[in-house]
CSV table of C-alpha atoms and ligand atoms in Angstrom, one decimal:
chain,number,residue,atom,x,y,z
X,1,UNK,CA,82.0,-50.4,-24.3
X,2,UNK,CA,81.3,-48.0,-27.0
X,3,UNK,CA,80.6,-47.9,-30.5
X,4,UNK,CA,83.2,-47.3,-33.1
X,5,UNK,CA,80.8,-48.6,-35.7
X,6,UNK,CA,78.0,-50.5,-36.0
X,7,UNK,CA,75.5,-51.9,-39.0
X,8,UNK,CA,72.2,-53.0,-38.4
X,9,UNK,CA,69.2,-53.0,-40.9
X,10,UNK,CA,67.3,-49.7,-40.5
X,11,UNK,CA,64.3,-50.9,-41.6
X,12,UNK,CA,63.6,-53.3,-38.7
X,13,UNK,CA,64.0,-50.4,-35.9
X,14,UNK,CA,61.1,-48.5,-37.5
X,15,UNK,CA,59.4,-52.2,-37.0
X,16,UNK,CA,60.3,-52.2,-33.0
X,17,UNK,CA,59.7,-48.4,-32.8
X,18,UNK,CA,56.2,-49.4,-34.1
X,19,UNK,CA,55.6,-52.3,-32.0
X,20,UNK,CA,56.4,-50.2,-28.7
X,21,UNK,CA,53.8,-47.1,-29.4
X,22,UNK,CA,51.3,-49.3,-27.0
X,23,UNK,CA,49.5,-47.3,-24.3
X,24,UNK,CA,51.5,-46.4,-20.9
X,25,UNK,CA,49.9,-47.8,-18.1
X,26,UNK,CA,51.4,-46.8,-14.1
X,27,UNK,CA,55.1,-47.2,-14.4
X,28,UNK,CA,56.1,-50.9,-13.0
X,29,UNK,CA,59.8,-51.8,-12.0
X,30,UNK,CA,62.4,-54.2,-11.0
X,31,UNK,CA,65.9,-54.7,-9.8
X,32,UNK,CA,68.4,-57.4,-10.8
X,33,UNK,CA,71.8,-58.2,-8.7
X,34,UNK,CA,75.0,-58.0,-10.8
X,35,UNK,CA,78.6,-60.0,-11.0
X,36,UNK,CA,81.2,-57.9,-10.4
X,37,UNK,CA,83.8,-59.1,-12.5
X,38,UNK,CA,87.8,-58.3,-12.5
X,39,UNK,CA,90.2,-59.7,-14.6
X,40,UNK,CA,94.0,-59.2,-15.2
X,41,UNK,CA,93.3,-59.4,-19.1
X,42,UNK,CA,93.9,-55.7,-19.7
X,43,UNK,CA,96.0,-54.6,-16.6
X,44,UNK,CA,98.4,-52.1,-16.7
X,45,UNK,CA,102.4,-53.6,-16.0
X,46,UNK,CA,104.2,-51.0,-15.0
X,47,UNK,CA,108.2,-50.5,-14.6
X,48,UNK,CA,110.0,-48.3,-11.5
X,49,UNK,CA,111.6,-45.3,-13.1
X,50,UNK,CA,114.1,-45.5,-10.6
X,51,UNK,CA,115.2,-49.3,-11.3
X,52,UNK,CA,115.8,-49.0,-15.2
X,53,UNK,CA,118.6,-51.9,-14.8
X,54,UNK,CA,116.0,-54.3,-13.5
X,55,UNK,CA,112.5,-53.5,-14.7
X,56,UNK,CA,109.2,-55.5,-13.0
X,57,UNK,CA,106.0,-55.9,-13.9
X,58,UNK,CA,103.4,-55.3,-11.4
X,59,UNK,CA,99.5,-55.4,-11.9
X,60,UNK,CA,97.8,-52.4,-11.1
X,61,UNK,CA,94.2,-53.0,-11.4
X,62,UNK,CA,91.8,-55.6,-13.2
X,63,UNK,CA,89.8,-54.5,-16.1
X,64,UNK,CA,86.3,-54.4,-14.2
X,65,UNK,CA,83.1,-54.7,-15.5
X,66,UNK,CA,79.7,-55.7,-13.8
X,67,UNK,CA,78.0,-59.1,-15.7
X,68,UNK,CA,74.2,-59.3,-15.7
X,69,UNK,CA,72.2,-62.6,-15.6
X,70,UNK,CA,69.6,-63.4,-18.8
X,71,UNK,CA,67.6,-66.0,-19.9
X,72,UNK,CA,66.8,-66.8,-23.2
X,73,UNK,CA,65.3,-69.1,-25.7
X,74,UNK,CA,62.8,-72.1,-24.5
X,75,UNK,CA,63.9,-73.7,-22.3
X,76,UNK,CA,65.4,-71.4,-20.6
X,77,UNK,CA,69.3,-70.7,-21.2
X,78,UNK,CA,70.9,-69.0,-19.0
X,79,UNK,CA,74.2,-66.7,-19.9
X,80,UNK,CA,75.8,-64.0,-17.9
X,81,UNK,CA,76.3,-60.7,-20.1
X,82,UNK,CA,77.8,-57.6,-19.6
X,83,UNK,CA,75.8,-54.4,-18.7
X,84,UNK,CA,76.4,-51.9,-21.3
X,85,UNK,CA,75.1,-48.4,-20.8
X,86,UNK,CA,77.8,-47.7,-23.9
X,87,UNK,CA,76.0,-49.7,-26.7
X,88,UNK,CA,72.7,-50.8,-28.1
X,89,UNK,CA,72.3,-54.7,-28.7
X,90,UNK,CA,71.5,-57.2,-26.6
X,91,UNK,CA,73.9,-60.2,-28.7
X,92,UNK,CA,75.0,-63.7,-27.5
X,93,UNK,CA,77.6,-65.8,-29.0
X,94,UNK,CA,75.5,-68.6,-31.4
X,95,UNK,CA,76.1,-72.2,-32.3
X,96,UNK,CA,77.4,-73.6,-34.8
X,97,UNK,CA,79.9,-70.8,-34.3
X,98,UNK,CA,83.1,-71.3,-36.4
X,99,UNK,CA,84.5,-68.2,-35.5
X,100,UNK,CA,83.7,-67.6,-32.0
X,101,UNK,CA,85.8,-66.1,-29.4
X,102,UNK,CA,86.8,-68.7,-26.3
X,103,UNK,CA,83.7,-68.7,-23.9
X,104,UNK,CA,83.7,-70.4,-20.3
X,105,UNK,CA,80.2,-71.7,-20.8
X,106,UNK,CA,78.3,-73.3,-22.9
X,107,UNK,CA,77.2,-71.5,-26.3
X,108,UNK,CA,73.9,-71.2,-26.7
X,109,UNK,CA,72.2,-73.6,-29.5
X,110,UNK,CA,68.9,-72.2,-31.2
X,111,UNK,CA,68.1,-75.6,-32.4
X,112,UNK,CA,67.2,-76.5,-28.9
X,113,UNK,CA,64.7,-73.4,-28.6
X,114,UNK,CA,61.2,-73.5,-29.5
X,115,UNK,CA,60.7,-69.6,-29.7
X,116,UNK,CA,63.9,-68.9,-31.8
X,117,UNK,CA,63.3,-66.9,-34.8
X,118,UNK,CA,65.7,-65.7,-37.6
X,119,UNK,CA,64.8,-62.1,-38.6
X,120,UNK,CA,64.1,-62.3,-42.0
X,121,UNK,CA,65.4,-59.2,-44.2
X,122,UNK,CA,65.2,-57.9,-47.6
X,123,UNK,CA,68.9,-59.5,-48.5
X,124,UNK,CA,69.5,-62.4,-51.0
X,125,UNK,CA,69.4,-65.2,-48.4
X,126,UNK,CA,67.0,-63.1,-46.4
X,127,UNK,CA,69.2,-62.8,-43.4
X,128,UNK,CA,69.5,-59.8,-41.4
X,129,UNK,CA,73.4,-59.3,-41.0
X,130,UNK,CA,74.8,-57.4,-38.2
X,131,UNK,CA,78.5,-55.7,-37.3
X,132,UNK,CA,79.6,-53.9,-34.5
X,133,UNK,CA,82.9,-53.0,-33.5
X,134,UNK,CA,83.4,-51.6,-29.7
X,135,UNK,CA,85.7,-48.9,-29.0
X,136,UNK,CA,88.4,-51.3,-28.1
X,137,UNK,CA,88.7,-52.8,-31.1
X,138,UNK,CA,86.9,-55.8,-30.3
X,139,UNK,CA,84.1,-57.0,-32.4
X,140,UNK,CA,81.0,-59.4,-33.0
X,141,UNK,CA,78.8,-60.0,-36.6
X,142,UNK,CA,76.0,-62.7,-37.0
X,143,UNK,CA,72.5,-62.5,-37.8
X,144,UNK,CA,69.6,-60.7,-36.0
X,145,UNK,CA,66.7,-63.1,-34.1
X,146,UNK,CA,63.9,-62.8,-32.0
X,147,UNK,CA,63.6,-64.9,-29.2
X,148,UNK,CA,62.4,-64.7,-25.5
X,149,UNK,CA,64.2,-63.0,-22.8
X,150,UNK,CA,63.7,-63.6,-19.3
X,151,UNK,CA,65.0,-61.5,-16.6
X,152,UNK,CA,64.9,-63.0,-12.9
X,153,UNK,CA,64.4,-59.6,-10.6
X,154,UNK,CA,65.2,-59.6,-7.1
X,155,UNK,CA,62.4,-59.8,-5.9
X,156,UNK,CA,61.5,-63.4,-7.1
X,157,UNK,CA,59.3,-62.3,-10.1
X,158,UNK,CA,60.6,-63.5,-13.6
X,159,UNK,CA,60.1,-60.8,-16.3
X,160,UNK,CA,59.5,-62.0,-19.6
X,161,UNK,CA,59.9,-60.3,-22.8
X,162,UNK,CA,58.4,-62.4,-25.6
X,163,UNK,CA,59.7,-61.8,-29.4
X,164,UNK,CA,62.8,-59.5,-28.3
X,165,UNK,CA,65.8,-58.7,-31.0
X,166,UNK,CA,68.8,-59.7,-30.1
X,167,UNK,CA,72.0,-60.5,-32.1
X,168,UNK,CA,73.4,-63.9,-32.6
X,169,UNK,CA,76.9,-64.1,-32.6
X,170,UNK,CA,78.8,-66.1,-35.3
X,171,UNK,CA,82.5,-64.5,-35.9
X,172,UNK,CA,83.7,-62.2,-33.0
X,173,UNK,CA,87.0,-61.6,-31.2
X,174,UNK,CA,88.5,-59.3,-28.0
X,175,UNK,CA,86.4,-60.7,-25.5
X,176,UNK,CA,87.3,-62.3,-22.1
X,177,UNK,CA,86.1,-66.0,-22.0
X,178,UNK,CA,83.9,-65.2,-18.5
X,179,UNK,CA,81.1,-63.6,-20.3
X,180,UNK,CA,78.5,-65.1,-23.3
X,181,UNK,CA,78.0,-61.3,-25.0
X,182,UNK,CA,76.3,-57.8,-24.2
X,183,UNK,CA,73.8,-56.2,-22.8
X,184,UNK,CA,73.2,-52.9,-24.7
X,185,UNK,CA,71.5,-50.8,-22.3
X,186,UNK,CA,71.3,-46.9,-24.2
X,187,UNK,CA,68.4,-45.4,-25.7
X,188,UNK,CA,68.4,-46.6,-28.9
X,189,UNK,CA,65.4,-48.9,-30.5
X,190,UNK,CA,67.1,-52.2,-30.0
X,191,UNK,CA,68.5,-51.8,-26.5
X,192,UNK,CA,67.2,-54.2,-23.5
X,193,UNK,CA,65.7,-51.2,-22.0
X,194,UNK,CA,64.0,-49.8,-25.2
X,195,UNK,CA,62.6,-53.3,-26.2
X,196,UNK,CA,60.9,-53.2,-22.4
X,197,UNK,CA,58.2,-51.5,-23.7
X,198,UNK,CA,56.2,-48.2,-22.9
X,199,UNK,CA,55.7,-49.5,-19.6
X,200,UNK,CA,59.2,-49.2,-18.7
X,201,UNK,CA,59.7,-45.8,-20.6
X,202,UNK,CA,63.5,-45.9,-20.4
X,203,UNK,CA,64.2,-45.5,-16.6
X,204,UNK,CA,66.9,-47.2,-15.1
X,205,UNK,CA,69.5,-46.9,-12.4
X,206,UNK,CA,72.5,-48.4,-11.1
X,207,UNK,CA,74.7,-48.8,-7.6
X,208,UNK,CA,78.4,-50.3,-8.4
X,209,UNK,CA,80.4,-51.3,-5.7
X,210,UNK,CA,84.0,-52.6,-6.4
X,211,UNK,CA,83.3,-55.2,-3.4
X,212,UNK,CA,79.8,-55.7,-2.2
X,213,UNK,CA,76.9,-55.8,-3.9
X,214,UNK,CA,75.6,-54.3,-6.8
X,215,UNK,CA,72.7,-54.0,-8.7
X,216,UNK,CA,70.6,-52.0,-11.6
X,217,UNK,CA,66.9,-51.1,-11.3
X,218,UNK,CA,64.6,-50.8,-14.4
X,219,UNK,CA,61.2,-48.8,-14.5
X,220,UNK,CA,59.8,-47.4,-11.1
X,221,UNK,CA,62.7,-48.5,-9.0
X,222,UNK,CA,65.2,-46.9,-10.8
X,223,UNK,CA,63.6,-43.4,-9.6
X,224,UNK,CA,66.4,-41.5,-7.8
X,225,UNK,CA,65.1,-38.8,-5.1
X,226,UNK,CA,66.7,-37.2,-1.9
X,227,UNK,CA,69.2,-35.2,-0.9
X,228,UNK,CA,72.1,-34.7,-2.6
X,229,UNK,CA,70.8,-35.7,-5.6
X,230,UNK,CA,72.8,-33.8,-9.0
X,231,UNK,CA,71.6,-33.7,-12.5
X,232,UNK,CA,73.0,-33.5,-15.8
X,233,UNK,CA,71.3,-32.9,-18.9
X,234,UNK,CA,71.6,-36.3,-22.1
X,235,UNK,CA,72.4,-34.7,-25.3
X,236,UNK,CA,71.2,-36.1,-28.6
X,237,UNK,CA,74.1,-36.2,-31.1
X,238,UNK,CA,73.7,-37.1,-34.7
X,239,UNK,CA,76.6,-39.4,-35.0
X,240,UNK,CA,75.4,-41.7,-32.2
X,241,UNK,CA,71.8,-41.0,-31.6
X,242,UNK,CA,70.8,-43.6,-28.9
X,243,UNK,CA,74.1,-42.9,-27.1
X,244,UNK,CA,74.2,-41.3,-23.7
X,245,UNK,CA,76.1,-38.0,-24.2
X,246,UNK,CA,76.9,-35.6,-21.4
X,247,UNK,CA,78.9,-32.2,-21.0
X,248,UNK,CA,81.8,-31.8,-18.5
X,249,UNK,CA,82.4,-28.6,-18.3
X,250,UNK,CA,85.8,-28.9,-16.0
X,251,UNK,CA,87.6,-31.3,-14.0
X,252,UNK,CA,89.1,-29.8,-10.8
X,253,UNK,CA,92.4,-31.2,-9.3
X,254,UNK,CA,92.2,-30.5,-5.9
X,255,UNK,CA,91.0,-26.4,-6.3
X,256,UNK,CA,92.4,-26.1,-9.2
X,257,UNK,CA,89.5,-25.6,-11.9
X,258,UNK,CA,90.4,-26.8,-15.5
X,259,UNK,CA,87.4,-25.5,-17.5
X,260,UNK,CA,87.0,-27.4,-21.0
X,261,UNK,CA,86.1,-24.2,-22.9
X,262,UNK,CA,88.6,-22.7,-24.9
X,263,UNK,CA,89.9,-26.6,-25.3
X,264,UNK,CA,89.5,-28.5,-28.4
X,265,UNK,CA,87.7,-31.0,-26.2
X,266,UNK,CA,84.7,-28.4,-25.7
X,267,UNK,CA,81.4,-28.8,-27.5
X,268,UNK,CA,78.0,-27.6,-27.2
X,269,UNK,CA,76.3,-30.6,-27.2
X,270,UNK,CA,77.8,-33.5,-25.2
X,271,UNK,CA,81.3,-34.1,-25.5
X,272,UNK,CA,81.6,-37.1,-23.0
X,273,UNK,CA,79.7,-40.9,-23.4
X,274,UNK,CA,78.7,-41.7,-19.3
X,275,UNK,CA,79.6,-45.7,-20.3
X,276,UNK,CA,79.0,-48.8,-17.9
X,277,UNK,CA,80.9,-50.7,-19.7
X,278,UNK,CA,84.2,-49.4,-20.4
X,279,UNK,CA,86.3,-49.1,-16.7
X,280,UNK,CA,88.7,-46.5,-17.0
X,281,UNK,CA,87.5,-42.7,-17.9
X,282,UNK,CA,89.2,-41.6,-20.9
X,283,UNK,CA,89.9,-37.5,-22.2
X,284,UNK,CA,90.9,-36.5,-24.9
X,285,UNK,CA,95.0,-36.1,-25.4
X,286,UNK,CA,95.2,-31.9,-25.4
X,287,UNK,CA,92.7,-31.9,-22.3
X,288,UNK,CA,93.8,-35.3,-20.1
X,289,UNK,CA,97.5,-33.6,-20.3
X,290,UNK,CA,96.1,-31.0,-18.6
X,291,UNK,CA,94.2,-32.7,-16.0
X,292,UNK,CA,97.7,-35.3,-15.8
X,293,UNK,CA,100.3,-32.2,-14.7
X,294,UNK,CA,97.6,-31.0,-12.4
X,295,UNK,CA,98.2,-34.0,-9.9
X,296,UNK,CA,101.6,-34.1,-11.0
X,297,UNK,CA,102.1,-30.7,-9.6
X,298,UNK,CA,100.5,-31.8,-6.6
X,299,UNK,CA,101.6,-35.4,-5.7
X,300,UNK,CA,105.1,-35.4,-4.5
X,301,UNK,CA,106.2,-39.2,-4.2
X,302,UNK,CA,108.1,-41.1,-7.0
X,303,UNK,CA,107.0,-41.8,-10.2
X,304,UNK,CA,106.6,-44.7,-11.7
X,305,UNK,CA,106.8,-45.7,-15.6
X,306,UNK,CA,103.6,-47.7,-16.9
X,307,UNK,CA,105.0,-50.0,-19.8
X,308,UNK,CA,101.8,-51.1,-21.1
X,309,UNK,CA,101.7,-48.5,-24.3
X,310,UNK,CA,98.6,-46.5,-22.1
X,311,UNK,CA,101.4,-44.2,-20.4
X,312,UNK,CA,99.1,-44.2,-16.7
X,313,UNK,CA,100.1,-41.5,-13.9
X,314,UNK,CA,101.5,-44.1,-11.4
X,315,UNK,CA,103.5,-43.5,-8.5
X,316,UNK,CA,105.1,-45.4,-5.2
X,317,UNK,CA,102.9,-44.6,-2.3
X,318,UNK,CA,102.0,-46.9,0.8
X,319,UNK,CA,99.3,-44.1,1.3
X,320,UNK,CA,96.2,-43.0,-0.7
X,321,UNK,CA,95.9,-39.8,0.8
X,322,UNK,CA,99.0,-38.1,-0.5
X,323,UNK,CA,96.4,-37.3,-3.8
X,324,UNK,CA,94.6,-34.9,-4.4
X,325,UNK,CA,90.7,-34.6,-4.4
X,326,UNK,CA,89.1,-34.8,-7.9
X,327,UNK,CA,86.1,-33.6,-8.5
X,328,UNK,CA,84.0,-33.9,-12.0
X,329,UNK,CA,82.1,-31.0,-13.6
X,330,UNK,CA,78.6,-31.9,-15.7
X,331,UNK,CA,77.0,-28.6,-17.1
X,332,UNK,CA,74.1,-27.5,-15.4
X,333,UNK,CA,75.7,-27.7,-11.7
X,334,UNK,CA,76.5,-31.5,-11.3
X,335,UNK,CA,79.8,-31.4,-9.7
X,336,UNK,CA,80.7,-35.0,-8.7
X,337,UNK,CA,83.4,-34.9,-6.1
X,338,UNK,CA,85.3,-38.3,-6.5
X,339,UNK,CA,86.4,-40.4,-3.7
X,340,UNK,CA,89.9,-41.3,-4.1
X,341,UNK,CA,89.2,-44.7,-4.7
X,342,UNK,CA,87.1,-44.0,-7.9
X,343,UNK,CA,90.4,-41.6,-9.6
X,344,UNK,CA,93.4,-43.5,-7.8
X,345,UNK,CA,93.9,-47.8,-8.2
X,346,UNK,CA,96.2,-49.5,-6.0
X,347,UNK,CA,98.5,-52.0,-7.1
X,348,UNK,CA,97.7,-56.2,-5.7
X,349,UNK,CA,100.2,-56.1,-3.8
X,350,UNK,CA,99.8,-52.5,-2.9
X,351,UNK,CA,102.8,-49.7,-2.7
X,352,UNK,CA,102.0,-48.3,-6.4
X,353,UNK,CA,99.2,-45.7,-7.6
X,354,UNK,CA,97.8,-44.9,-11.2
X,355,UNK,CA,95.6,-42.5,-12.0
X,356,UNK,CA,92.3,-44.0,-13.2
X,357,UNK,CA,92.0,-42.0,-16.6
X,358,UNK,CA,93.3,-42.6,-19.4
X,359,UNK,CA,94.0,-40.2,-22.8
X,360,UNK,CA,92.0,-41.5,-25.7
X,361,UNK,CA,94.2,-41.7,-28.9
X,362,UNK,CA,92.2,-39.9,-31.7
X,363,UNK,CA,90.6,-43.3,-33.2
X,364,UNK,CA,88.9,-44.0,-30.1
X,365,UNK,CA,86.1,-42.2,-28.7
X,366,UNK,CA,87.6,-38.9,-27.4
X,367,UNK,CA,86.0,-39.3,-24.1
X,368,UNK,CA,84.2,-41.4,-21.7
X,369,UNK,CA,82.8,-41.3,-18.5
X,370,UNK,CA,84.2,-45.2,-16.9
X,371,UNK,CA,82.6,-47.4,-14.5
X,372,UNK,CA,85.2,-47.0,-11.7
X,373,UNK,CA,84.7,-43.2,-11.6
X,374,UNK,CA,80.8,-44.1,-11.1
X,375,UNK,CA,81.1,-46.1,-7.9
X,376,UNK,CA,79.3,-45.5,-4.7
X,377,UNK,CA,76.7,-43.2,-6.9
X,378,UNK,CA,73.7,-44.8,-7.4
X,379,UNK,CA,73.1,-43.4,-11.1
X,380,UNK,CA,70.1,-42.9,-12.7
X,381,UNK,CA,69.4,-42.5,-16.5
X,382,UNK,CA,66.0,-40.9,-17.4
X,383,UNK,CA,65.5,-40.8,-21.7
X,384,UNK,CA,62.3,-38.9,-21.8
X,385,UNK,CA,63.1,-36.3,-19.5
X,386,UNK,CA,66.9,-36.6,-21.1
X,387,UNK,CA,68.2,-36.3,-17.7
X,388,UNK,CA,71.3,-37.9,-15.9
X,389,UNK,CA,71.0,-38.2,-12.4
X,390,UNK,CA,73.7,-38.8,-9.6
X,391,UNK,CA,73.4,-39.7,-5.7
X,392,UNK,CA,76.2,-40.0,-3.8
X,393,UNK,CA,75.5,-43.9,-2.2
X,394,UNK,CA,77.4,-46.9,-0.4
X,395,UNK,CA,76.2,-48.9,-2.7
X,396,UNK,CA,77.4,-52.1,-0.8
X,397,UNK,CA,75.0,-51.0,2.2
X,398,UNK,CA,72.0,-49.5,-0.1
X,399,UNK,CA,69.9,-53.0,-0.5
X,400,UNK,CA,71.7,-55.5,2.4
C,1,LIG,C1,95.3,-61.5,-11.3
C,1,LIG,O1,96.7,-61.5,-10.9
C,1,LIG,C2,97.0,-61.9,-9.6
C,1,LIG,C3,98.4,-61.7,-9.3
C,1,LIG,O2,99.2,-62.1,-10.4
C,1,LIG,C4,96.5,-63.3,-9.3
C,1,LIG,O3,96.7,-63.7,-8.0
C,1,LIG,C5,95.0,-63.4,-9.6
C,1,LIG,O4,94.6,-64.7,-9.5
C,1,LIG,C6,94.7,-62.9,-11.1
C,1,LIG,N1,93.3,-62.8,-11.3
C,1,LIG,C7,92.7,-63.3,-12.4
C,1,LIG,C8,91.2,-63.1,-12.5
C,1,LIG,O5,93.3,-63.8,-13.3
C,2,LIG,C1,84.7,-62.0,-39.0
C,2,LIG,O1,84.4,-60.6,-38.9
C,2,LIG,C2,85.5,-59.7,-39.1
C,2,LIG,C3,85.0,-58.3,-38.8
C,2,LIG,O2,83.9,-58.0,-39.5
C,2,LIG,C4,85.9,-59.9,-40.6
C,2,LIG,O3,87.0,-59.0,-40.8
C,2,LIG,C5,86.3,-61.3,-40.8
C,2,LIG,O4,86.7,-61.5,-42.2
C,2,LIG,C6,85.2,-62.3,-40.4
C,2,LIG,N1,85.6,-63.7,-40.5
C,2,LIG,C7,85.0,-64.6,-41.2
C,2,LIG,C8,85.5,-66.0,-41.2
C,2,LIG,O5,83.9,-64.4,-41.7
């Protein structure tokens, strides 16, 4: 997900900016298995161009996104959130909650927590309001908290993060019932990864596989070394600061090279967000066309009309090969070549490919960098050296 706007009261991040200064000691680290999670909530439903008398709707591919296990309050509460390299708080839907979206499991109750705290801010009723509104529209307000946070790794060893932010959620709407909030994972002060302290100094990494397992790594074990290793360089912008920012300089279709510069969609200092939680990867209208009658020119089998108002590349094909390579640009030299799978979804039932990016309309973010494009790279996210790094990984086979 990313940000279209968000309101949170400035003065309490100079608090946790404050309370983080401690002293680095050696860099520990942890991993933590994820839920890969589809849905046909968003789906595209697409219509045969060459059956306009009887149009059908078929599903192309689920909306994915990978759901991370949390435990907060005491006792513990468990609720399954997802990971969110795209935004910054950590929020969970509240109770009582008159206005809350429809969510599988139980809402979390902060009367039954000893450690619950209401963040108390210079407002008339002392509450510290907050308002974020995601890319797609969706949204969550309520009031900020601190409470504990406890984080099961892998390897047994609970983490526990005493005292941590996080939003609770009392009027939101445009979420899925299968998940109880976010996890904001950027670089901002109120992130999960930011509130980990200085011992964890904003490393962490993450393997997505659209079947087996997958996991994120905080701290040391989110280190990525080895060959074929490619890095990218995390911009700072002033609109977003806290957001992860790269530059693509070109996409290639096949061999042919469509350079961003000399597009509207070029900029000097980071013109794409590199998001975990949004699926698809967007560009912006002028430059996606572009990219769009590249594999047109290329891909030779029937094309197929996508109803849903997103206006996908789709075509009839019982084949994935017939498409052509796509490989992803980053300044400074990282050129992610794409497998198939990551550009081109099949259909359930199979017999129909889209294209796996979409063209941002101007209110959204212009551009972003999706989940699906990420898979099989184990991806790592460095803040203090502002790096971006990728290793080409079968992530299903990397921890098994
Ligand atoms: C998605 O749609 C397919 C086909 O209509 C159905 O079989 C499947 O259960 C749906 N999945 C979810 C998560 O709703
Ligand atoms: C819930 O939040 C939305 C977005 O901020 C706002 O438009 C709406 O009025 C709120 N509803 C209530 C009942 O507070």
């Amino acid at each position: 997900m990313s940000l279209a706007t968000t309101m949170i009261a400035l003065f309490l991040q100079i608090i946790t900016c404050i309370l983080f200064t401690t002293t680095a000691s050696s860099p520990h680290g942890f991993t933590i298995d994820l839920i890969h999670h589809g849905s046909n909530a968003s789906s595209s439903r697409v219509t045969s161009d060459t059956e306009l008398g009887s149009p059908y709707a078929n599903t192309v591919f689920d909306n994915v996104v990978y759901l991370m296990k949390l435990q907060i309050g005491t006792p513990p509460f468990e609720i399954e959130a997802i990971l969110d390299t795209g935004s910054e708080l950590v929020w969970t839907q509240c109770l009582p909650c008159p206005n809350c979206y429809d969510q599988n499991a139980p809402i979390f109750d902060p009367s039954k927590s000893s450690t619950f705290k209401e963040k108390r801010c210079d407002t008339n009723d002392h509450s510290c309001p907050y308002e974020i509104v995601y890319n797609d529209n969706s949204y969550t307000t309520g009031t900020l908290a601190t409470e504990t946070v406890t984080i099961h790794s892998t390897s047994g060893e609970p983490f526990v993060m005493p005292e941590t932010i996080i939003g609770c959620s009392r009027n939101s709407s445009g979420f899925r019932p299968s998940f109880s909030g976010i996890v904001g994972l950027n670089w901002a002060p109120l992130s999960l990864v930011t509130q980990m302290g200085a011992e964890y100094p904003g490393f962490i990494s993450y393997c997505f596989s659209g079947k087996g397992t997958s996991k994120i790594n905080f701290g040391g074990n989110a280190n990525i070394a080895g060959d074929g290793v490619v890095s990218t360089t995390m911009f700072v912008t002033t609109a977003k600061p806290g957001s992860y920012y790269l530059n693509l300089d070109a996409v290639s279709v096949g061999d042919n090279r469509i350079e961003t510069l000399g597009t509207p969609f070029h900029a000097l200092l980071g013109n794409i967000l590199i998001d975990s939680g949004t699926t698809y990867t967007y560009l912006p209208e002028s430059y996606c066309s572009l990219v769009k009658e590249a594999v047109e020119k290329v891909v030779t089998a029937d094309r197929v009309v996508d109803i849903s108002g997103d206006d996908m590349l789709c075509y009839h094909s019982d084949t994935i090969e017939i498409f052509p390579v796509i490989t992803m640009h980053f300044s400074g030299g990282a050129d992610l070549v794409l497998d198939k799978y990551n550009m081109y979804a099949e259909s359930e039932g199979g017999g129909l490919f889209c294209l796996a990016i979409k063209c941002s309309n101007p209110t959204q973010e212009a551009a972003i960098f999706g989940n699906r494009a990420q898979h099989n790279f184990l991806v790592g996210y460095d803040s203090s050296s502002l790096l971006v790094s990728f290793k080409p990984t079968d992530c299903s086979k990397l921890w098994s």
